[in-house]
Tab-separated table of C-alpha atoms in Angstrom:
chain	number	residue	atom	x	y	z
M	1	UNK	CA	-188.549	182.298	141.198
M	2	UNK	CA	-189.338	178.824	142.569
M	3	UNK	CA	-189.627	175.746	140.919
M	4	UNK	CA	-189.798	172.355	142.225
M	5	UNK	CA	-188.202	168.859	140.694
M	6	UNK	CA	-188.716	166.241	141.298
M	7	UNK	CA	-185.824	163.280	141.481
M	8	UNK	CA	-185.976	159.579	143.170
M	9	UNK	CA	-187.462	159.357	146.768
M	10	UNK	CA	-188.272	163.261	147.313
M	11	UNK	CA	-188.992	166.597	145.802
M	12	UNK	CA	-186.943	169.282	145.592
M	13	UNK	CA	-187.484	173.115	146.098
M	14	UNK	CA	-185.491	175.704	144.552
M	15	UNK	CA	-185.005	179.156	143.485
M	16	UNK	CA	-183.650	181.599	140.850
M	17	UNK	CA	-182.226	184.557	141.342
M	18	UNK	CA	-182.263	186.042	137.718
M	19	UNK	CA	-178.914	188.095	137.781
M	20	UNK	CA	-177.633	191.271	135.129
M	21	UNK	CA	-176.749	190.236	132.130
M	22	UNK	CA	-173.186	187.789	131.884
M	23	UNK	CA	-171.834	185.658	130.242
M	24	UNK	CA	-171.067	183.920	133.598
M	25	UNK	CA	-171.970	180.729	134.846
M	26	UNK	CA	-174.854	180.190	137.293
M	27	UNK	CA	-174.204	180.275	140.599
M	28	UNK	CA	-175.309	177.766	142.433
M	29	UNK	CA	-174.896	178.005	146.648
M	30	UNK	CA	-175.367	175.013	148.860
M	31	UNK	CA	-175.472	174.388	152.209
M	32	UNK	CA	-176.312	171.002	154.847
M	33	UNK	CA	-178.479	170.966	156.042
M	34	UNK	CA	-178.700	174.880	155.840
M	35	UNK	CA	-181.390	175.468	153.266
M	36	UNK	CA	-181.771	177.929	150.501
M	37	UNK	CA	-182.905	180.851	153.718
M	38	UNK	CA	-179.233	180.875	155.030
M	39	UNK	CA	-177.961	181.657	151.861
M	40	UNK	CA	-180.181	185.036	151.321
M	41	UNK	CA	-177.786	187.656	152.344
M	42	UNK	CA	-175.084	186.196	150.395
M	43	UNK	CA	-176.615	185.767	147.305
M	44	UNK	CA	-177.767	189.131	147.124
M	45	UNK	CA	-174.382	190.176	146.779
M	46	UNK	CA	-173.961	188.820	143.516
M	47	UNK	CA	-176.576	191.057	141.565
M	48	UNK	CA	-174.749	190.605	138.095
M	49	UNK	CA	-174.921	186.648	138.579
M	50	UNK	CA	-177.966	184.156	138.434
M	51	UNK	CA	-178.029	182.839	141.873
M	52	UNK	CA	-179.425	179.327	142.512
M	53	UNK	CA	-180.211	178.242	145.830
M	54	UNK	CA	-182.118	175.073	147.173
M	55	UNK	CA	-183.835	172.937	150.028
M	56	UNK	CA	-181.837	170.050	150.347
M	57	UNK	CA	-184.001	166.524	150.148
M	58	UNK	CA	-185.758	166.310	153.813
M	59	UNK	CA	-184.772	169.905	154.463
M	60	UNK	CA	-187.271	172.925	154.930
M	61	UNK	CA	-189.176	172.869	152.178
M	62	UNK	CA	-187.890	169.752	149.814
M	63	UNK	CA	-189.420	166.379	151.129
M	64	UNK	CA	-187.999	162.709	150.656
M	65	UNK	CA	-190.226	159.645	150.945
M	66	UNK	CA	-188.689	156.716	153.169
M	67	UNK	CA	-187.016	156.481	156.667
M	68	UNK	CA	-182.630	157.083	156.804
M	69	UNK	CA	-180.613	158.400	156.576
M	70	UNK	CA	-179.930	160.912	153.348
M	71	UNK	CA	-176.720	160.402	151.686
M	72	UNK	CA	-173.683	162.464	150.259
M	73	UNK	CA	-173.813	160.345	146.966
M	74	UNK	CA	-178.101	161.364	147.031
M	75	UNK	CA	-177.415	164.786	147.634
M	76	UNK	CA	-174.751	164.447	144.774
M	77	UNK	CA	-177.142	162.981	142.287
M	78	UNK	CA	-180.090	165.469	143.800
M	79	UNK	CA	-177.156	168.670	142.514
M	80	UNK	CA	-176.589	166.509	139.420
M	81	UNK	CA	-180.495	166.321	138.325
M	82	UNK	CA	-180.863	169.958	139.814
M	83	UNK	CA	-178.034	171.350	137.198
M	84	UNK	CA	-179.474	169.179	134.587
M	85	UNK	CA	-182.380	171.077	134.981
M	86	UNK	CA	-181.112	174.316	134.739
M	87	UNK	CA	-179.852	173.568	131.923
M	88	UNK	CA	-176.372	171.201	132.234
M	89	UNK	CA	-174.281	173.340	133.382
M	90	UNK	CA	-171.424	174.294	133.149
M	91	UNK	CA	-172.157	176.704	137.041
M	92	UNK	CA	-170.126	177.462	139.956
M	93	UNK	CA	-170.609	176.118	143.305
M	94	UNK	CA	-170.431	177.523	146.513
M	95	UNK	CA	-171.195	174.498	148.736
M	96	UNK	CA	-170.511	175.003	152.540
M	97	UNK	CA	-169.843	172.613	155.487
M	98	UNK	CA	-172.105	169.119	154.740
M	99	UNK	CA	-173.483	171.162	151.645
M	100	UNK	CA	-169.196	171.073	150.300
M	101	UNK	CA	-168.820	167.637	151.335
M	102	UNK	CA	-172.253	166.794	149.378
M	103	UNK	CA	-170.569	169.085	146.133
M	104	UNK	CA	-167.314	167.589	146.873
M	105	UNK	CA	-168.647	164.347	145.865
M	106	UNK	CA	-170.902	166.105	143.113
M	107	UNK	CA	-167.747	167.076	141.175
M	108	UNK	CA	-166.421	163.073	141.980
M	109	UNK	CA	-169.488	162.128	139.643
M	110	UNK	CA	-169.694	164.805	137.312
M	111	UNK	CA	-166.492	167.238	136.773
M	112	UNK	CA	-168.645	168.260	132.898
M	113	UNK	CA	-171.447	169.907	135.222
M	114	UNK	CA	-168.966	171.961	137.090
M	115	UNK	CA	-167.044	175.011	136.027
M	116	UNK	CA	-165.290	176.024	139.217
M	117	UNK	CA	-165.793	174.463	143.635
M	118	UNK	CA	-166.322	176.063	146.364
M	119	UNK	CA	-166.165	174.143	148.670
M	120	UNK	CA	-166.383	175.830	152.172
M	121	UNK	CA	-164.911	174.073	155.387
M	122	UNK	CA	-166.070	170.727	154.454
M	123	UNK	CA	-166.503	168.647	157.636
M	124	UNK	CA	-164.883	165.506	156.438
M	125	UNK	CA	-163.513	164.209	159.213
M	126	UNK	CA	-161.991	161.095	157.702
M	127	UNK	CA	-159.211	162.678	156.284
M	128	UNK	CA	-158.302	164.542	159.812
M	129	UNK	CA	-154.996	162.913	161.443
M	130	UNK	CA	-157.186	162.221	164.294
M	131	UNK	CA	-159.817	160.800	162.591
M	132	UNK	CA	-160.996	157.548	165.201
M	133	UNK	CA	-161.672	160.752	167.508
M	134	UNK	CA	-163.053	163.126	165.474
M	135	UNK	CA	-165.285	159.772	164.566
M	136	UNK	CA	-165.456	158.802	167.844
M	137	UNK	CA	-167.328	162.134	168.674
M	138	UNK	CA	-169.228	162.805	166.646
M	139	UNK	CA	-171.242	158.637	167.573
M	140	UNK	CA	-171.294	159.970	170.523
M	141	UNK	CA	-173.347	162.758	169.517
M	142	UNK	CA	-175.290	160.584	167.776
M	143	UNK	CA	-176.105	158.304	170.748
M	144	UNK	CA	-176.423	161.152	172.668
M	145	UNK	CA	-179.207	162.367	170.148
M	146	UNK	CA	-180.780	158.799	170.008
M	147	UNK	CA	-180.846	159.051	174.141
M	148	UNK	CA	-181.438	162.151	175.241
M	149	UNK	CA	-182.818	164.226	172.296
M	150	UNK	CA	-181.732	167.595	170.866
M	151	UNK	CA	-180.765	169.602	173.418
M	152	UNK	CA	-178.219	167.534	175.109
M	153	UNK	CA	-176.785	166.639	171.422
M	154	UNK	CA	-176.994	169.855	170.700
M	155	UNK	CA	-174.869	170.657	173.339
M	156	UNK	CA	-171.914	168.427	172.651
M	157	UNK	CA	-172.105	168.900	168.976
M	158	UNK	CA	-171.154	172.764	170.169
M	159	UNK	CA	-168.510	171.503	172.434
M	160	UNK	CA	-166.721	169.028	169.264
M	161	UNK	CA	-166.949	171.494	166.334
M	162	UNK	CA	-165.719	174.742	168.430
M	163	UNK	CA	-163.058	172.693	170.214
M	164	UNK	CA	-159.786	173.727	168.331
M	165	UNK	CA	-156.940	171.214	168.318
M	166	UNK	CA	-156.858	167.311	167.713
M	167	UNK	CA	-160.231	166.328	169.878
M	168	UNK	CA	-158.949	163.637	172.739
M	169	UNK	CA	-160.187	160.149	172.967
M	170	UNK	CA	-161.786	160.547	176.596
M	171	UNK	CA	-164.062	163.615	174.299
M	172	UNK	CA	-167.383	161.755	174.760
M	173	UNK	CA	-166.459	161.596	179.249
M	174	UNK	CA	-165.470	164.888	179.665
M	175	UNK	CA	-168.432	167.102	180.773
M	176	UNK	CA	-169.557	169.937	179.021
M	177	UNK	CA	-172.240	172.745	179.615
M	178	UNK	CA	-175.207	172.041	179.871
M	179	UNK	CA	-178.132	172.972	176.941
M	180	UNK	CA	-179.840	176.181	179.521
M	181	UNK	CA	-176.796	177.378	179.629
M	182	UNK	CA	-176.098	177.500	175.496
M	183	UNK	CA	-180.059	178.809	175.707
M	184	UNK	CA	-180.929	175.261	174.568
M	185	UNK	CA	-184.157	173.085	175.076
M	186	UNK	CA	-183.359	170.836	178.452
M	187	UNK	CA	-186.444	168.673	178.220
M	188	UNK	CA	-186.756	165.755	175.464
M	189	UNK	CA	-189.495	165.949	173.514
M	190	UNK	CA	-189.949	162.904	171.938
M	191	UNK	CA	-189.334	163.696	168.329
M	192	UNK	CA	-186.138	161.849	166.574
M	193	UNK	CA	-186.148	164.102	163.179
M	194	UNK	CA	-183.784	166.618	163.041
M	195	UNK	CA	-182.138	166.895	159.766
M	196	UNK	CA	-179.278	167.662	160.994
M	197	UNK	CA	-178.747	165.143	163.851
M	198	UNK	CA	-181.107	162.061	161.974
M	199	UNK	CA	-180.413	161.951	158.692
M	200	UNK	CA	-176.854	163.823	157.746
M	201	UNK	CA	-174.615	164.173	160.530
M	202	UNK	CA	-173.582	160.406	161.074
M	203	UNK	CA	-173.161	160.441	156.494
M	204	UNK	CA	-172.118	163.617	156.065
M	205	UNK	CA	-168.823	163.267	158.419
M	206	UNK	CA	-168.521	159.524	158.252
M	207	UNK	CA	-167.842	159.917	153.782
M	208	UNK	CA	-164.940	159.054	152.194
M	209	UNK	CA	-164.164	161.145	149.085
M	210	UNK	CA	-162.663	159.977	146.069
M	211	UNK	CA	-159.764	162.553	145.625
M	212	UNK	CA	-158.221	160.190	142.695
M	213	UNK	CA	-162.014	161.412	141.120
M	214	UNK	CA	-161.328	164.685	142.218
M	215	UNK	CA	-157.286	165.120	141.646
M	216	UNK	CA	-158.100	163.829	137.993
M	217	UNK	CA	-161.750	166.034	137.301
M	218	UNK	CA	-161.988	169.232	134.966
M	219	UNK	CA	-163.736	170.902	137.879
M	220	UNK	CA	-161.395	173.619	139.548
M	221	UNK	CA	-161.856	173.267	143.184
M	222	UNK	CA	-160.534	174.864	145.622
M	223	UNK	CA	-160.982	174.870	149.595
M	224	UNK	CA	-162.016	177.038	151.890
M	225	UNK	CA	-161.362	177.898	155.324
M	226	UNK	CA	-162.398	180.456	157.923
M	227	UNK	CA	-159.704	182.999	158.825
M	228	UNK	CA	-161.456	183.349	162.953
M	229	UNK	CA	-161.963	179.369	162.890
M	230	UNK	CA	-158.288	177.827	162.616
M	231	UNK	CA	-158.301	175.032	164.502
M	232	UNK	CA	-161.928	173.744	164.174
M	233	UNK	CA	-162.842	170.385	163.443
M	234	UNK	CA	-163.889	171.768	160.160
M	235	UNK	CA	-161.554	174.307	159.374
M	236	UNK	CA	-158.650	171.785	159.824
M	237	UNK	CA	-160.681	169.330	157.462
M	238	UNK	CA	-160.678	171.730	155.127
M	239	UNK	CA	-156.496	172.059	155.663
M	240	UNK	CA	-156.775	168.186	155.127
M	241	UNK	CA	-159.033	167.836	151.841
M	242	UNK	CA	-156.864	170.729	149.982
M	243	UNK	CA	-153.760	168.653	151.398
M	244	UNK	CA	-155.116	165.698	149.484
M	245	UNK	CA	-155.727	167.617	146.643
M	246	UNK	CA	-152.865	169.012	146.418
M	247	UNK	CA	-153.068	172.386	146.665
M	248	UNK	CA	-153.118	175.091	149.861
M	249	UNK	CA	-156.729	176.023	151.218
M	250	UNK	CA	-157.575	179.958	150.361
M	251	UNK	CA	-159.049	181.793	154.002
M	252	UNK	CA	-161.597	183.260	154.051
M	253	UNK	CA	-162.564	186.451	156.530
M	254	UNK	CA	-164.506	185.036	159.716
M	255	UNK	CA	-166.332	182.309	160.572
M	256	UNK	CA	-167.291	178.958	159.499
M	257	UNK	CA	-170.649	180.881	159.041
M	258	UNK	CA	-168.758	183.939	157.561
M	259	UNK	CA	-171.525	184.400	154.882
M	260	UNK	CA	-174.400	184.835	157.024
M	261	UNK	CA	-175.494	188.169	158.086
M	262	UNK	CA	-177.387	187.359	161.690
M	263	UNK	CA	-179.356	184.316	160.056
M	264	UNK	CA	-179.339	181.205	161.750
M	265	UNK	CA	-177.951	182.944	165.358
M	266	UNK	CA	-174.275	183.460	163.468
M	267	UNK	CA	-172.932	186.880	162.156
M	268	UNK	CA	-170.186	186.609	159.968
M	269	UNK	CA	-168.063	189.434	157.969
M	270	UNK	CA	-170.215	188.963	154.946
M	271	UNK	CA	-169.539	192.103	152.655
M	272	UNK	CA	-165.598	190.343	153.191
M	273	UNK	CA	-166.344	187.046	152.603
M	274	UNK	CA	-167.984	187.775	149.478
M	275	UNK	CA	-165.613	190.055	148.391
M	276	UNK	CA	-163.166	186.764	148.386
M	277	UNK	CA	-165.897	184.829	146.978
M	278	UNK	CA	-165.617	186.624	143.792
M	279	UNK	CA	-162.119	187.218	143.673
M	280	UNK	CA	-161.796	183.807	143.327
M	281	UNK	CA	-164.931	183.444	141.275
M	282	UNK	CA	-163.124	185.744	138.543
M	283	UNK	CA	-159.681	183.602	139.032
M	284	UNK	CA	-158.253	186.796	140.590
M	285	UNK	CA	-157.153	184.378	143.536
M	286	UNK	CA	-156.624	180.671	143.295
M	287	UNK	CA	-154.907	177.922	145.587
M	288	UNK	CA	-150.912	176.893	144.506
M	289	UNK	CA	-150.515	173.406	143.876
M	290	UNK	CA	-147.622	172.056	146.226
M	291	UNK	CA	-144.100	170.038	145.154
M	292	UNK	CA	-144.781	166.547	144.636
């Protein structure tokens, strides 16, 4: 069932899929810039749970007022208000990519609202050992978008996110595949309102997490990484975040979008991915604290 929620600076659209009778908390699935439609397949694999998905501000059906970029703090406040509208929690949260960054920001501020957060491959560039190169590469993507539009920026985004290993200092000067080779538009249509490049890319990757608050939180925080994405920036960032939390990451089947069943041009292993998530939420799989 679809619902709306007014928040400062926007209107959120969210969907509630009632599950079978269960004592388990609601399960909130979040992404960024992915909207609710990206979690359709994963939600269907949790018939025993009431699953809530939503479109983040400025994405999909959700509107936002004013210009500028959206921030993890804003997204976290939106999630705080959404959970309040759902009864206040605590809920379980599965968070993917930019949604994982926003989920971590939520838990740092409102741990009482979340029982378990599973944050899958947060692109937290600030914690990488090659943070300066990674942040510079993101800045170059944004600069390319501002100057040349969506296609060239996405070509650089693909090059950065698919690279395995540390990002070279001269990455911005290296050749990448052309937009046409990747099936992307080569012509600049003049628009500069893409939800990832214009609204979320910079603030998400540059966000500095409050690890002291996260370590002190009552929430069980589990960091997930993809079995097939080892060495990629988001995978390496997930490992680094887990390290700062004093835990080991849990490896999920497939890649960065492993829960996808063919949507968004990516095909993961949704059955195996969902099985792993079921185990984690049931407490059958957990992270192990590192020696201090």
